[in-house]
Coordinates of C-alpha atoms in Angstrom, one line a residue:
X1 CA -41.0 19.2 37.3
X2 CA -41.6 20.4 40.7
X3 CA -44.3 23.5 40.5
X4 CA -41.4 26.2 42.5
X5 CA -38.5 24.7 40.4
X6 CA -40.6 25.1 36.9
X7 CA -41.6 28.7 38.0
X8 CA -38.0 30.0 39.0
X9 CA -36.7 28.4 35.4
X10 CA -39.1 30.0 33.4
X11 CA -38.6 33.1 34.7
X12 CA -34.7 33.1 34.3
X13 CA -35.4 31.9 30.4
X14 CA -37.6 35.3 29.8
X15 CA -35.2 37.5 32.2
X16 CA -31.9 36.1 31.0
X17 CA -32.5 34.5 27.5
X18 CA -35.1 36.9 26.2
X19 CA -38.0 34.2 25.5
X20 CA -41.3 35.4 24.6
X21 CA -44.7 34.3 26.4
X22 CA -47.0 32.8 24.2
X23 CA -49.8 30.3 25.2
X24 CA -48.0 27.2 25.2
X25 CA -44.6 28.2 24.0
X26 CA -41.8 30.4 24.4
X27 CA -40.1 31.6 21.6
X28 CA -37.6 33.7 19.8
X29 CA -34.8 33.3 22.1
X30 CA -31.6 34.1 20.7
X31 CA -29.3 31.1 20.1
X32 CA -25.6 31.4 21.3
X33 CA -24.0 30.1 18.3
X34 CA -26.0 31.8 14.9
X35 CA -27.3 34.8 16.9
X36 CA -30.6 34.3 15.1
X37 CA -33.9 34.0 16.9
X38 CA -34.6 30.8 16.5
X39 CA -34.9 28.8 19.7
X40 CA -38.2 28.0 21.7
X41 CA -39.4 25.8 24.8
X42 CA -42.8 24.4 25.9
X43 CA -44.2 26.4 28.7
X44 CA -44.8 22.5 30.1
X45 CA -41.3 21.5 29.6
X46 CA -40.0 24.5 29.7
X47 CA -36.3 22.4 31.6
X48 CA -35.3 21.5 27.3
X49 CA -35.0 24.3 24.7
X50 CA -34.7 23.5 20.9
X51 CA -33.4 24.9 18.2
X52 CA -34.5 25.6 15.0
X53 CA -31.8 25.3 12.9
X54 CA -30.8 22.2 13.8
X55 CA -28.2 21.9 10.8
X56 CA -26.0 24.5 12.2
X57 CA -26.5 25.0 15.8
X58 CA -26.8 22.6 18.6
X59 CA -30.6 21.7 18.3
X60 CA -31.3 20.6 21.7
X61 CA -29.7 22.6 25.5
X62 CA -30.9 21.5 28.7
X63 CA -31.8 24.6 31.3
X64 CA -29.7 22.4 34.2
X65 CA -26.2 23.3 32.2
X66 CA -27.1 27.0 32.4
X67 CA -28.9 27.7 35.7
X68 CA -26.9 25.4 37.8
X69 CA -27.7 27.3 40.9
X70 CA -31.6 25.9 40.3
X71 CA -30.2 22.8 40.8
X72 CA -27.5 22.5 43.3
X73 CA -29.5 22.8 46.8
X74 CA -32.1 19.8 46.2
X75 CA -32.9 20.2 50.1
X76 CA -34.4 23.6 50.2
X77 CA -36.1 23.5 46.3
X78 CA -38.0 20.3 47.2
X79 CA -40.8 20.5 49.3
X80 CA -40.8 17.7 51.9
X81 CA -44.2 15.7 53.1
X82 CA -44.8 13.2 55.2
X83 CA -45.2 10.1 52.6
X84 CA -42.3 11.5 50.4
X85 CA -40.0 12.0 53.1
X86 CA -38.2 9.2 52.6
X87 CA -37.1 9.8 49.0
X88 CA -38.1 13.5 47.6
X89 CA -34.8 14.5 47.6
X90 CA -33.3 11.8 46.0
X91 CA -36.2 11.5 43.3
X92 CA -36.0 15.2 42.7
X93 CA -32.7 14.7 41.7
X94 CA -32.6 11.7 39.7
X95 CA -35.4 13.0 38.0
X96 CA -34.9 16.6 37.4
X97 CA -30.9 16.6 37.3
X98 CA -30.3 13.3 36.0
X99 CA -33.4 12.7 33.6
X100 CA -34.5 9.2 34.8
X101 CA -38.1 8.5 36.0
X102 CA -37.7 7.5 39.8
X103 CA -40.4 4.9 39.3
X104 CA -38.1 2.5 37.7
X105 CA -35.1 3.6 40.2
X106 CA -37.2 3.3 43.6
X107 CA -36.4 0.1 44.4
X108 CA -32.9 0.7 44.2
X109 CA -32.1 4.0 45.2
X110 CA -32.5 5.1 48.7
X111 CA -31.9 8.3 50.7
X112 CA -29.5 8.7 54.1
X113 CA -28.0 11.6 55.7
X114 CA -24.2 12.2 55.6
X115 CA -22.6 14.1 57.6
X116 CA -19.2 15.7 57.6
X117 CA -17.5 15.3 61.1
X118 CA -14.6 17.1 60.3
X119 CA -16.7 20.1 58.3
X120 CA -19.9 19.6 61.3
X121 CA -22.4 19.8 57.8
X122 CA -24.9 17.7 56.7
X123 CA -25.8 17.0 53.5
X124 CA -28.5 14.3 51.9
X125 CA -27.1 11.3 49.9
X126 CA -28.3 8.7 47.7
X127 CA -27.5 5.1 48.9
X128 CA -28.5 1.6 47.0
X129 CA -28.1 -1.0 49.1
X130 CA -25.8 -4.4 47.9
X131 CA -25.1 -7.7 48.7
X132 CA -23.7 -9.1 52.1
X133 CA -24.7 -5.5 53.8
X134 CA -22.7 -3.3 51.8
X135 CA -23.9 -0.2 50.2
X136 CA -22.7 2.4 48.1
X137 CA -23.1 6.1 48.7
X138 CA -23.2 9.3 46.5
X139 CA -23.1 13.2 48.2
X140 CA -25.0 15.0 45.8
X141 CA -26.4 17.8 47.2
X142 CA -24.1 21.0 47.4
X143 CA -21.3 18.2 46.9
X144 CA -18.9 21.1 46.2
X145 CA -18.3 21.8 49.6
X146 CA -16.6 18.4 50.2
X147 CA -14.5 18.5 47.4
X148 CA -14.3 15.6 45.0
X149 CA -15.6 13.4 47.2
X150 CA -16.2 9.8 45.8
X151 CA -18.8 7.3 46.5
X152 CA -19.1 6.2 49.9
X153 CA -18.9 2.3 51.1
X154 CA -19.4 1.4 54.3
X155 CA -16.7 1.9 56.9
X156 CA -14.0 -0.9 57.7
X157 CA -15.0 -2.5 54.3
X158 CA -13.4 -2.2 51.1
X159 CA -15.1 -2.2 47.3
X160 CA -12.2 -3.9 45.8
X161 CA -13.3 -7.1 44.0
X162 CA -17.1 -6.6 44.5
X163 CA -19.7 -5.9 42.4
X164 CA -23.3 -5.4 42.0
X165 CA -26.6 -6.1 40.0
X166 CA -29.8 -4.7 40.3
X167 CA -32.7 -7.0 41.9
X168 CA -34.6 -8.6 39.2
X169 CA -32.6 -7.3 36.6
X170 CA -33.1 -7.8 32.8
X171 CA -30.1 -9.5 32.1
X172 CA -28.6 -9.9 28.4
X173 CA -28.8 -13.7 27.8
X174 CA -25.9 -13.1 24.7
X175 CA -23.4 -10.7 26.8
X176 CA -22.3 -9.4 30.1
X177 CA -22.0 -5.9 30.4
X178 CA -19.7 -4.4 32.9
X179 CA -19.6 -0.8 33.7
X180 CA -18.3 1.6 36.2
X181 CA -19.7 2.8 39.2
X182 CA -23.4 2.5 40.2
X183 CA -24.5 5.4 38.6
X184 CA -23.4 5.0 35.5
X185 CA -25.5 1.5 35.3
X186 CA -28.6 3.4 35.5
X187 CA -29.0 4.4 31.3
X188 CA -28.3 0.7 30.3
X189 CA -30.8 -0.6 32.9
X190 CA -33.6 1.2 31.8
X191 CA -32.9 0.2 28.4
X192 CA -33.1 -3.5 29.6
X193 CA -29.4 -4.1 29.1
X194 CA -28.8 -5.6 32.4
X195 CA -25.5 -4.6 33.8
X196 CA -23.7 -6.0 36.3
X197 CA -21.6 -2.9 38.1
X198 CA -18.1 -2.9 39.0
X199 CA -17.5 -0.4 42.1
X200 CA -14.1 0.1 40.4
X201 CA -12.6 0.1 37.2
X202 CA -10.0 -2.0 38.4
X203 CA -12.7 -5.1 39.7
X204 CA -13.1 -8.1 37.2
X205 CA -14.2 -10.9 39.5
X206 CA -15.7 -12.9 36.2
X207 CA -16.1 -16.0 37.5
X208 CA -18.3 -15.1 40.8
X209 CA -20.2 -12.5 38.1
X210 CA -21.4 -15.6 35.9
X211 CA -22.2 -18.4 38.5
X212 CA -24.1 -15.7 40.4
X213 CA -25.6 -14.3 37.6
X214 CA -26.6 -18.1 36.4
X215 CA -24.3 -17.8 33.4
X216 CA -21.4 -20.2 31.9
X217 CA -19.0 -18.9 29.6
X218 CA -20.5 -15.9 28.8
X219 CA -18.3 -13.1 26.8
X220 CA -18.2 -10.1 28.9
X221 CA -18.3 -6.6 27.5
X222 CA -16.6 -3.8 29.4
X223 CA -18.1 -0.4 29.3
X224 CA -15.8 1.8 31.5
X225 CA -15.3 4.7 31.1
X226 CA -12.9 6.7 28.6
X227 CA -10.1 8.2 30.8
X228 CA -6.5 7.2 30.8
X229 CA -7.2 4.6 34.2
X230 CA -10.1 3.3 32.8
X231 CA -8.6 2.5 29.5
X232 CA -5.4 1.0 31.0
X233 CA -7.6 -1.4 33.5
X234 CA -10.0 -2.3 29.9
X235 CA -6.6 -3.7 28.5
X236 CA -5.3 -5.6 31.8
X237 CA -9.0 -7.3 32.2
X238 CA -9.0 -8.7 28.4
X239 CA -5.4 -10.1 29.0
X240 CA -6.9 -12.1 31.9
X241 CA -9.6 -13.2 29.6
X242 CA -7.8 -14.1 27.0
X243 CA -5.4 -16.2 29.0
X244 CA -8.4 -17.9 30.1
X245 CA -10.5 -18.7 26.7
X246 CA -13.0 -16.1 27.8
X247 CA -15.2 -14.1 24.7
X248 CA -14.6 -10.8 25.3
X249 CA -15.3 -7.4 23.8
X250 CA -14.7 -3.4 24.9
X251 CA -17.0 -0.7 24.3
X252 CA -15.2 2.6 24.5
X253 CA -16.8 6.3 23.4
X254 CA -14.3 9.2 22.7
X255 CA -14.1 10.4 26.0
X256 CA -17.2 8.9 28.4
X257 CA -20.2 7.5 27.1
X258 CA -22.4 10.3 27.7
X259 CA -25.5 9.2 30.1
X260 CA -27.1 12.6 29.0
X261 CA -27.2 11.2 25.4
X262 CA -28.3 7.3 26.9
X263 CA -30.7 8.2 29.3
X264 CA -33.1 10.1 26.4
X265 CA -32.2 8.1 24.0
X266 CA -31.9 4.2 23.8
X267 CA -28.8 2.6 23.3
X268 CA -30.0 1.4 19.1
X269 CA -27.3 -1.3 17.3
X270 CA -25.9 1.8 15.5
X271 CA -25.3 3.9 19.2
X272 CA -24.0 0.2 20.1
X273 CA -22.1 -0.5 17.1
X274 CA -19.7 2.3 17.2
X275 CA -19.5 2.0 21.0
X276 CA -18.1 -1.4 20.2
X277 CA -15.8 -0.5 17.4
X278 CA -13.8 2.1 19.4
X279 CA -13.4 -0.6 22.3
X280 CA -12.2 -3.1 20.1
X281 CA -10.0 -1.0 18.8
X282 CA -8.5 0.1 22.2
X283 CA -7.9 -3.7 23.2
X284 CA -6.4 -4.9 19.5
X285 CA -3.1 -6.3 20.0
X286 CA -1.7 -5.6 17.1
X287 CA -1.4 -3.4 13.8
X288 CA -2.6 -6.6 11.9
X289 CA -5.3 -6.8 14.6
X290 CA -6.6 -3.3 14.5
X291 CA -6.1 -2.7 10.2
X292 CA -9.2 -5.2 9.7
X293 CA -11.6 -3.1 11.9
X294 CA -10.9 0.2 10.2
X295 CA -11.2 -0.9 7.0
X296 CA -14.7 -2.7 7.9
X297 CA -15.8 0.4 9.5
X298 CA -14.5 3.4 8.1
X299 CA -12.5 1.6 4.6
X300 CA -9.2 3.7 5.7
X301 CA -6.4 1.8 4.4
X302 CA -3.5 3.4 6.6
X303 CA -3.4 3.4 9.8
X304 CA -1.2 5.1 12.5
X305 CA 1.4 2.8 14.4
X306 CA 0.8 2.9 17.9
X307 CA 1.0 0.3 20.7
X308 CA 0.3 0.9 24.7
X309 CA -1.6 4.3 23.8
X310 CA 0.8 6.1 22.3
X311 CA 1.7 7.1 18.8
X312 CA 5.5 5.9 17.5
X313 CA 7.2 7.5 14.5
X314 CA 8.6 4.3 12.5
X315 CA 13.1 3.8 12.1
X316 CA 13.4 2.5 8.6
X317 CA 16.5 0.2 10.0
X318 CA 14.1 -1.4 11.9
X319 CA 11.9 -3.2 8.9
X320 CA 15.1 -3.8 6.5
X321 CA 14.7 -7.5 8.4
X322 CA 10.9 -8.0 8.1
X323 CA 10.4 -9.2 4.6
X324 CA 14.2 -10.7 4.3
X325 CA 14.6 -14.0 6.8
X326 CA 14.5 -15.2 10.5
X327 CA 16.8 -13.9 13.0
X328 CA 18.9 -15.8 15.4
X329 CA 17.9 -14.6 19.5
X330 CA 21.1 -13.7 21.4
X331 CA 20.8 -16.1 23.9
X332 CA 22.2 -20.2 24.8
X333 CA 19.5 -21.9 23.2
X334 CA 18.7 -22.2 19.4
X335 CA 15.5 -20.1 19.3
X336 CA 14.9 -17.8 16.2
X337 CA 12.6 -14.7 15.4
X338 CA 9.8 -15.3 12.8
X339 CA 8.9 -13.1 10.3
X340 CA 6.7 -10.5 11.3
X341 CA 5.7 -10.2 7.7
X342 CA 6.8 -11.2 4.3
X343 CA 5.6 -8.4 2.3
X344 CA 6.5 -5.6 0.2
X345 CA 6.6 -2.1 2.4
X346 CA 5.7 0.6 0.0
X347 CA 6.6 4.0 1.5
X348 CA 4.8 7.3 -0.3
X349 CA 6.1 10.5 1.1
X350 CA 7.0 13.8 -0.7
X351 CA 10.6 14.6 1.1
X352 CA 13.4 12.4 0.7
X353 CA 13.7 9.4 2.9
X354 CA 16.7 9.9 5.1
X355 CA 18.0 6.2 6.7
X356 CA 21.1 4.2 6.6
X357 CA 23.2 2.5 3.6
X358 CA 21.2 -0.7 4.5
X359 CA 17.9 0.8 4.1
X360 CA 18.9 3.2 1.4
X361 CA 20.2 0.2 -1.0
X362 CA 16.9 -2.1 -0.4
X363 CA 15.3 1.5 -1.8
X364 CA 13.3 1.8 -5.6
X365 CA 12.3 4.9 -6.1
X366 CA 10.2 6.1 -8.3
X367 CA 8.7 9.8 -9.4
X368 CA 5.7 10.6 -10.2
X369 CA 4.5 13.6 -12.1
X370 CA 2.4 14.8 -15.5
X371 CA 5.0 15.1 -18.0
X372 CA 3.9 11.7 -19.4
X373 CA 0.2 12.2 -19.1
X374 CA -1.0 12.0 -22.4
X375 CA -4.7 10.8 -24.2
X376 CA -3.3 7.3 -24.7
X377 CA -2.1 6.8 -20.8
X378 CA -5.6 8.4 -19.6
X379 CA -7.4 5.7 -21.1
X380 CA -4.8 2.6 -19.8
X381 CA -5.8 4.2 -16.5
X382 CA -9.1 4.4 -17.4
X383 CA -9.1 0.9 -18.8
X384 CA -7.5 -0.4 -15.0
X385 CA -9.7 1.2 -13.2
X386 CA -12.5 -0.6 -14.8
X387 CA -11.0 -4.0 -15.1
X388 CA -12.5 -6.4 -12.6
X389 CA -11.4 -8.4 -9.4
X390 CA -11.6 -11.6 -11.3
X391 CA -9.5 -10.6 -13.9
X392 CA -6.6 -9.1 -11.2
X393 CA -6.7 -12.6 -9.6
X394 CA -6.3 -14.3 -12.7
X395 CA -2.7 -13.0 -12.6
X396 CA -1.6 -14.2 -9.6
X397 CA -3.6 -17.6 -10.1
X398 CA -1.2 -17.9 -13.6
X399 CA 2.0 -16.5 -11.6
X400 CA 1.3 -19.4 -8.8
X401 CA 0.5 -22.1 -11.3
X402 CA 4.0 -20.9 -13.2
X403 CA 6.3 -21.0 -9.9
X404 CA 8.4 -23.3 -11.1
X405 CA 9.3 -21.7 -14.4
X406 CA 9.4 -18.2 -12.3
X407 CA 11.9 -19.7 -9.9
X408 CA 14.2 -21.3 -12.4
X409 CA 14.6 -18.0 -14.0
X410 CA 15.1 -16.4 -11.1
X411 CA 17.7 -18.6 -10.0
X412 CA 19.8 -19.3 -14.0
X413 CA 20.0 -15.4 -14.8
X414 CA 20.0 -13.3 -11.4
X415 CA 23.7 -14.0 -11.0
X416 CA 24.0 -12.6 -15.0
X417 CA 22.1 -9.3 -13.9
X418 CA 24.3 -8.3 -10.9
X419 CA 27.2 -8.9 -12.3
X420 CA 25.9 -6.8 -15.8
X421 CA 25.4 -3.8 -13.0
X422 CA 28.6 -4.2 -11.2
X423 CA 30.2 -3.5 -15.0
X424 CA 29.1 -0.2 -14.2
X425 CA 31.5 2.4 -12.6
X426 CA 28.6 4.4 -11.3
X427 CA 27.7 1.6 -8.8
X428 CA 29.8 1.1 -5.4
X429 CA 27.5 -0.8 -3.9
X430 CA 27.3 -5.0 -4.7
X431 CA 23.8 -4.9 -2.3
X432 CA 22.1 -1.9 -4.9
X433 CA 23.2 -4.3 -7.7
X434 CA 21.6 -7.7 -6.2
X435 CA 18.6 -6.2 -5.2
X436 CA 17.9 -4.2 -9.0
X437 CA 19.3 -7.2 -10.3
X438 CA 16.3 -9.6 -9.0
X439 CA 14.0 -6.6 -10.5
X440 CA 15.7 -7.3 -13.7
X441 CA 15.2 -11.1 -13.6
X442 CA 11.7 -10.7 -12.4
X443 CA 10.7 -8.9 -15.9
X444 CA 11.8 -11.8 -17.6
X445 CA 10.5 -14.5 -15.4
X446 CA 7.0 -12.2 -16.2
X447 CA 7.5 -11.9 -19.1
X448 CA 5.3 -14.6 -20.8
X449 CA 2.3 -13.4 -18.9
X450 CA 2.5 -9.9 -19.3
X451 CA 2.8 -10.4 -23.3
X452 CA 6.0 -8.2 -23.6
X453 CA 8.1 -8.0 -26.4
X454 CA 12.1 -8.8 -26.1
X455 CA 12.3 -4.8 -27.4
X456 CA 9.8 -3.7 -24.2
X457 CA 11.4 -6.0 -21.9
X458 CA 15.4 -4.0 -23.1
X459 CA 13.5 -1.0 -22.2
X460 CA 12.9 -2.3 -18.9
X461 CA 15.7 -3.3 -18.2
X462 CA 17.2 0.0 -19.3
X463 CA 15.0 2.0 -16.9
X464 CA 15.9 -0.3 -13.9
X465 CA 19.7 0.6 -14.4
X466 CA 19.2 4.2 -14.5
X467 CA 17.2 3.6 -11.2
X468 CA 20.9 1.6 -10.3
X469 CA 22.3 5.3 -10.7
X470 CA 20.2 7.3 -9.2
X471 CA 19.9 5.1 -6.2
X472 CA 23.6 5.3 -6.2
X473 CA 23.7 8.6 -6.1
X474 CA 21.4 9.3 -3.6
X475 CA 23.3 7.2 -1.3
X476 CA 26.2 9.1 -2.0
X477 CA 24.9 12.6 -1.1
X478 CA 25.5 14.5 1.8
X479 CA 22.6 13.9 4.7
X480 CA 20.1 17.0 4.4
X481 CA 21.2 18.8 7.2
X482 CA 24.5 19.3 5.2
X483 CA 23.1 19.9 1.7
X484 CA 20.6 22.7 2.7
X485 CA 23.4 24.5 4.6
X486 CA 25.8 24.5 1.3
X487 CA 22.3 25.8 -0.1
X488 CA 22.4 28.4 2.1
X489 CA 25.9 29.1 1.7
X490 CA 26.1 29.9 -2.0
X491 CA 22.7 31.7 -2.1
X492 CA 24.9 34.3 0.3
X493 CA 27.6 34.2 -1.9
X494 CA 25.4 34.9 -4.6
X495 CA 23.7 37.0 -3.3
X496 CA 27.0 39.2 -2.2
X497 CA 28.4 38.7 -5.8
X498 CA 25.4 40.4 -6.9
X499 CA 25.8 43.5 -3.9
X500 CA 29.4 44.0 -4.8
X501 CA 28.9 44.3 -8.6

């Protein structure tokens, strides 16, 4: 660090933050978060202090977040010479500000004055130089009093499809990169990543990228940044790609990929991993797309529903269709929807399910609680919980090799079920009764391989027509709404009963 800039820190850490002198540290500064004296800084690096309770508090704070006025007037805190004239400003801040060693940058970055003709200020910049004569510049010294001013391309010329790569860069020969802005390609360059740079998060020319970068068909990898235009522009490059047979991949951080963390730190497989796993999950098409990749990664086994970055709350009309047939389109040819899916939806919730008679009547519900726990049920569950995967597939392998026999009993004794629940006066509706009535017909089509007795399979079939009733009931009832406000009427009734007497 710069002998002036070193001094003035140091002495705002022992004015400001109560550090203690010693020989080659400074300790017992108070941390901001556990109020204990636990922090400390080399003397030599006195920019970084650490924590000691790294556990609890944050274990590392750079001096730049707190003393920003140190380092917001790179002019007047470096002093300029004659050889270094050129680039002391520039290297000051990419080195003191930004973290990077200006070695490795020098033959990129540049310096250039900027001045404001409408504020009459000057103010140093850092250009780097690109193909065909353009350049791209960056205000950063006392940028505040511009505004949020952008980087800077040369005037009359526009960034929109371009792009950049270093000179000599240490391209990837497996994947492209793709970031955002100049600056931001600086991390993954020094960790010999290779990045071409997009000037925009809304440039994708692929094709010039790989025959200028002496690459065919290579899968490209965007690493924008994490804000909502960023995100959206991620999505409309890979649908290009796709279109076109191009491997492609996203690498997306919760929020942006912070360069303070990068440019310390390399970018390991397990930084890259998860970097990769959040992009991938931006630019999945689908549900069935994006279930895969949590399970792999985190082994969660439900899953919001979302589409186009936004959360949906699910209309139970909507998926009485899914597991049941194809639909006809409403239009003059003979087209037809496909299944989505031909599965069973299992829906666990605590409150009641409010939906339509359609939804309602395709409904078995069953209630859980401990009244039948007992010592004999413990160790069934026990017993299932060890049995293994071979022995669960063994089921379905006899079920499949028995389709025929399932299928002819489906088909001789449905029609017998349904019309046993119809007897009933309870039920109104004939959809409840065909739909408890393939349950019925499913127990004995199982029956064989689940080694039940005609007297367990009665009980069955006794517990699925009390379901019949209760479904039946349920779909009679008043709609919430309704029911808690009779609730509410006779508690006052009650309640004024009890007052008067």
């Amino acid at each position: 660090m710069d002998a002036g800039l070193h001094m003035e820190n140091s002495r705002c850490l022992v004015a400001d933050d109560g550090f203690k002198m010693g020989y080659q540290w400074m300790q017992q500064e108070r941390c901001p978060q556990c109020r204990e004296k636990e922090r400390f800084a080399n003397q030599v690096r006195s920019c970084l202090s650490c924590g000691g309770r790294s556990n609890t508090c944050n274990p590392e704070g750079y001096d730049k977040d707190l003393y920003l006025v140190l380092l917001e007037h790179w002019s007047g805190c470096c002093q300029v010479t004659v050889q270094a004239a050129l680039h002391v400003t520039v290297e000051a801040y990419l080195q003191y500000d930004g973290g990077f060693d200006f070695k490795c940058l020098r033959r990129v970055f540049g310096q250039n004055y900027y001045r404001d003709v409408q504020n009459k200020i000057g103010i140093a910049a850092m250009r780097c130089p690109m193909a065909y004569g353009n350049w791209s510049e960056r205000v950063f010294d006392r940028p505040e009093r511009f505004g949020k001013m952008k980087p800077r391309f040369p005037p009359g010329k526009s960034q929109v499809a371009d792009w950049n790569q270093w000179p000599d860069s240490s391209a990837d020969t497996g994947w492209l990169w793709l970031t955002e802005g100049i600056f931001d390609s600086i991390p993954p360059e020094l960790h010999r990543l290779g990045l071409p740079t997009l000037l925009s998060s809304n440039n994708a020319l692929l094709v010039d990228v790989c025959h200028k970068t002496k690459r065919d068909r290579m899968a490209f990898v965007w690493m924008l940044d994490g804000d909502v235009s960023s995100c959206k522009y991620t999505c409309t490059w890979v649908v290009c790609v796709r279109s076109d047979g191009w491997e492609y991949f996203a690498a997306q951080g919760r929020g942006k990929i912070s360069r303070k963390a990068m440019r310390h730190d390399p970018l390991d497989q397990a930084d890259r991993a998860e970097y990769l796993y959040q992009g991938m999950l931006l630019i999945a098409e689908f549900i069935s797309a994006k279930m895969p990749l949590m399970y792999k990664k985190r082994k969660r086994r439900e899953v919001h529903c979302g589409f186009d970055k936004r959360a949906f709350w699910c209309h139970w009309n909507e998926t009485r269709v899914y597991p049941v047939r194809p639909r006809g389109t409403k239009d003059s040819g003979h087209e037809s929807c496909d299944l989505l899916c031909c599965v069973t939806i299992v829906i666990g919730q605590n409150t009641p399910i409010s939906a339509s008679d359609a939804i309602l009547q395709r409904i078995v519900h069953l209630h859980f609680d401990r009244s039948g726990h007992t010592v004999v049920t413990k160790a069934l569950a026990e017993q299932i919980e060890w049995m293994l995967i071979e022995q669960m597939f063994d089921f379905i392998l006899a079920t499949t090799k028995r389709d025929a026999q399932v299928l002819d009993t489906q088909a001789n004794k449905h029609s017998q079920y349904e019309n046993q629940l119809l007897v009933f006066p309870e039920l109104e509706r004939v959809r409840l009764a065909e739909r408890l009535g393939q349950v019925m017909v499913s127990v004995d089509a199982l029956q064989p391989l689940l080694n039940l007795g005609d007297a367990q399979s009665q009980i069955v079939h006794e517990v699925v027509i009390e379901w019949a009733k209760q479904r039946q009931q349920s779909i009679n009832a008043d709609d919430l709404h309704i029911q808690l406000f009779w609730q509410q009427c006779r508690f006052l009734d009650g309640k004024c009963l009890v007052t008067a007497s």
